[in-house]
mmCIF file of C-alpha atoms in Angstrom:
data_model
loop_
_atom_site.group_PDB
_atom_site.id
_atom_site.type_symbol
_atom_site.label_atom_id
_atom_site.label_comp_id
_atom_site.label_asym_id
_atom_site.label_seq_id
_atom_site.Cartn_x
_atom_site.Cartn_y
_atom_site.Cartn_z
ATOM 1 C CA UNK A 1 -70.844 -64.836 -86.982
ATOM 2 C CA UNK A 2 -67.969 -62.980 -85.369
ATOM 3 C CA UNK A 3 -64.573 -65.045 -85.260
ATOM 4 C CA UNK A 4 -62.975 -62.934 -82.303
ATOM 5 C CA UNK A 5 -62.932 -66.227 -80.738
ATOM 6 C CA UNK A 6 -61.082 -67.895 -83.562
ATOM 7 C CA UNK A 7 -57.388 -66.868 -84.601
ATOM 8 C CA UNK A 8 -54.540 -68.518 -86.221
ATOM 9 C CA UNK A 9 -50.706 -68.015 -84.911
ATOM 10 C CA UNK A 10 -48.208 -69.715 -86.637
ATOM 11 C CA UNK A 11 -46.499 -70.173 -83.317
ATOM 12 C CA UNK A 12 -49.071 -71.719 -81.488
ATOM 13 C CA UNK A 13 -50.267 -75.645 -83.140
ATOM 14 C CA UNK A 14 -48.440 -74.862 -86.275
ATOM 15 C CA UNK A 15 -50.955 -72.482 -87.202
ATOM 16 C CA UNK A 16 -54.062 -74.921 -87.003
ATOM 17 C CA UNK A 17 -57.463 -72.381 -86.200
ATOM 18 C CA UNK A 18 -57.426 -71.826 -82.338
ATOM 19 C CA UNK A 19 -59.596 -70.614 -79.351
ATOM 20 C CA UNK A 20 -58.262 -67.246 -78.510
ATOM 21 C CA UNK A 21 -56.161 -67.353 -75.430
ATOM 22 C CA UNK A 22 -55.851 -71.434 -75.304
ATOM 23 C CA UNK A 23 -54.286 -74.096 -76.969
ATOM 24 C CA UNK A 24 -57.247 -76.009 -78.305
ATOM 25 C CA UNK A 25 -58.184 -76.039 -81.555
ATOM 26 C CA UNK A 26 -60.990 -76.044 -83.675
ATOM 27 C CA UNK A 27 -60.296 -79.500 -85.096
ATOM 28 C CA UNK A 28 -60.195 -80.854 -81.239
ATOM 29 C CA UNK A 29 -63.718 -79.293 -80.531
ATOM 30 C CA UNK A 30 -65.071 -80.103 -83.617
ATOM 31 C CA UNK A 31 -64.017 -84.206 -83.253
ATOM 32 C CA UNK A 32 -65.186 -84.054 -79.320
ATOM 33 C CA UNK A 33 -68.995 -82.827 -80.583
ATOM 34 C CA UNK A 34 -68.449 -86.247 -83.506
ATOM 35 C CA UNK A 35 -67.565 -88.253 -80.723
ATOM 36 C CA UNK A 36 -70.918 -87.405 -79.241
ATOM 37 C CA UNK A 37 -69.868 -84.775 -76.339
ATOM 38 C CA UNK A 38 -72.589 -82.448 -75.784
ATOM 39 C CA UNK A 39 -71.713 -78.968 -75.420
ATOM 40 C CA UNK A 40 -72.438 -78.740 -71.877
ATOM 41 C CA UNK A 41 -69.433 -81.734 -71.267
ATOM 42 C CA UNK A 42 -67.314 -79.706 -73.081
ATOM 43 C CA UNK A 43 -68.001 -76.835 -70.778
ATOM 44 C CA UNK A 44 -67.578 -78.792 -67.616
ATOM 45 C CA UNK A 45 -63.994 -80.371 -68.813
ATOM 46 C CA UNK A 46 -62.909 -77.083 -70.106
ATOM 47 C CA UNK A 47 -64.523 -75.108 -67.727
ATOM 48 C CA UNK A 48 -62.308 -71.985 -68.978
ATOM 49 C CA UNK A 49 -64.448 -71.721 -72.579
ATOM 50 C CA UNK A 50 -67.722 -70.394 -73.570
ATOM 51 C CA UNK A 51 -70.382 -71.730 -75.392
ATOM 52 C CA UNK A 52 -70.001 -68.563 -78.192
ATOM 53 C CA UNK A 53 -66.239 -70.530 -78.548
ATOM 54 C CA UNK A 54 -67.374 -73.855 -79.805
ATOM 55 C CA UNK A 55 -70.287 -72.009 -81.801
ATOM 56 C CA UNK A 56 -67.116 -70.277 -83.476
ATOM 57 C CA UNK A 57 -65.392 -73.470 -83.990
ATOM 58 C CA UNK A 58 -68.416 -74.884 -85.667
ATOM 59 C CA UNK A 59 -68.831 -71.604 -87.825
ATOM 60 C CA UNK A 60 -65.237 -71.687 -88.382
ATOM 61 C CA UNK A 61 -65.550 -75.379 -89.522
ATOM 62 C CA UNK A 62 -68.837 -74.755 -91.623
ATOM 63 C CA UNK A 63 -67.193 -71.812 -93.371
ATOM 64 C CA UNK A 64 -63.845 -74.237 -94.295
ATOM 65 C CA UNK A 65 -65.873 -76.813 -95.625
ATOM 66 C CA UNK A 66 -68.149 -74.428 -97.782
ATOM 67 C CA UNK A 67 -64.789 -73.056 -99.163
ATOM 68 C CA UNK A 68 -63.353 -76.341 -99.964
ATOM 69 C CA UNK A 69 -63.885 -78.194 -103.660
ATOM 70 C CA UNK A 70 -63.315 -81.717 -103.963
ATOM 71 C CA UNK A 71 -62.514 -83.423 -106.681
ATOM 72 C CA UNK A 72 -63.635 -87.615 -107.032
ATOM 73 C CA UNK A 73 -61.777 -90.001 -109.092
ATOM 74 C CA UNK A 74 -63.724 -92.393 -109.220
ATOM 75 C CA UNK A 75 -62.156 -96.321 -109.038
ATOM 76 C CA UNK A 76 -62.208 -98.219 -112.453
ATOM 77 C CA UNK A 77 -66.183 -99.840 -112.366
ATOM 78 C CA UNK A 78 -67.102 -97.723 -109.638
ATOM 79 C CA UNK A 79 -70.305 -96.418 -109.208
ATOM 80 C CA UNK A 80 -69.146 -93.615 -107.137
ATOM 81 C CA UNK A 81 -66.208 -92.506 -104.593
ATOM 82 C CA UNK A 82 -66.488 -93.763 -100.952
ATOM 83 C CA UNK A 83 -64.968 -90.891 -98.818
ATOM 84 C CA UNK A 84 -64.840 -93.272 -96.027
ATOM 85 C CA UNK A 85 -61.554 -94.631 -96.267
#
């Protein structure tokens, strides 16, 4: 996927991944879609984006996470790491 959609400025959310020409960023569209908004909300309260912007946020997300290693300490007795604290 092309990321025209997607840049980074250092001046603009302290350089968090952003929609080109906005202030929202990847991390905001990305937690909207977890919190259930469909695309098509998203559209209608942000009438100024596209759907090819939040597929570029989720690309853009997808790609982070592929590129990210994580490394489990496991507690003492612990069976395995719960990630959801």
């Amino acid at each position: 996927m092309n990321w025209r959609e997607i840049i980074i400025d250092p001046e603009v959310l302290a350089g968090k991944p952003i929609i080109k020409g906005t202030r929202i960023s990847v991390e905001f569209i990305v937690d909207l879609l977890g919190r259930g908004w469909s695309i098509e909300r998203i559209l209608k309260e942000y009438d100024h984006l596209k759907r090819d912007d939040i597929q570029a946020c989720l690309a853009c997300a997808g790609q982070v996470l592929k590129s990210e290693r994580v490394y489990l300490f496991p507690e003492k007795g612990a069976a395995g790491a719960d990630i959801s604290q």
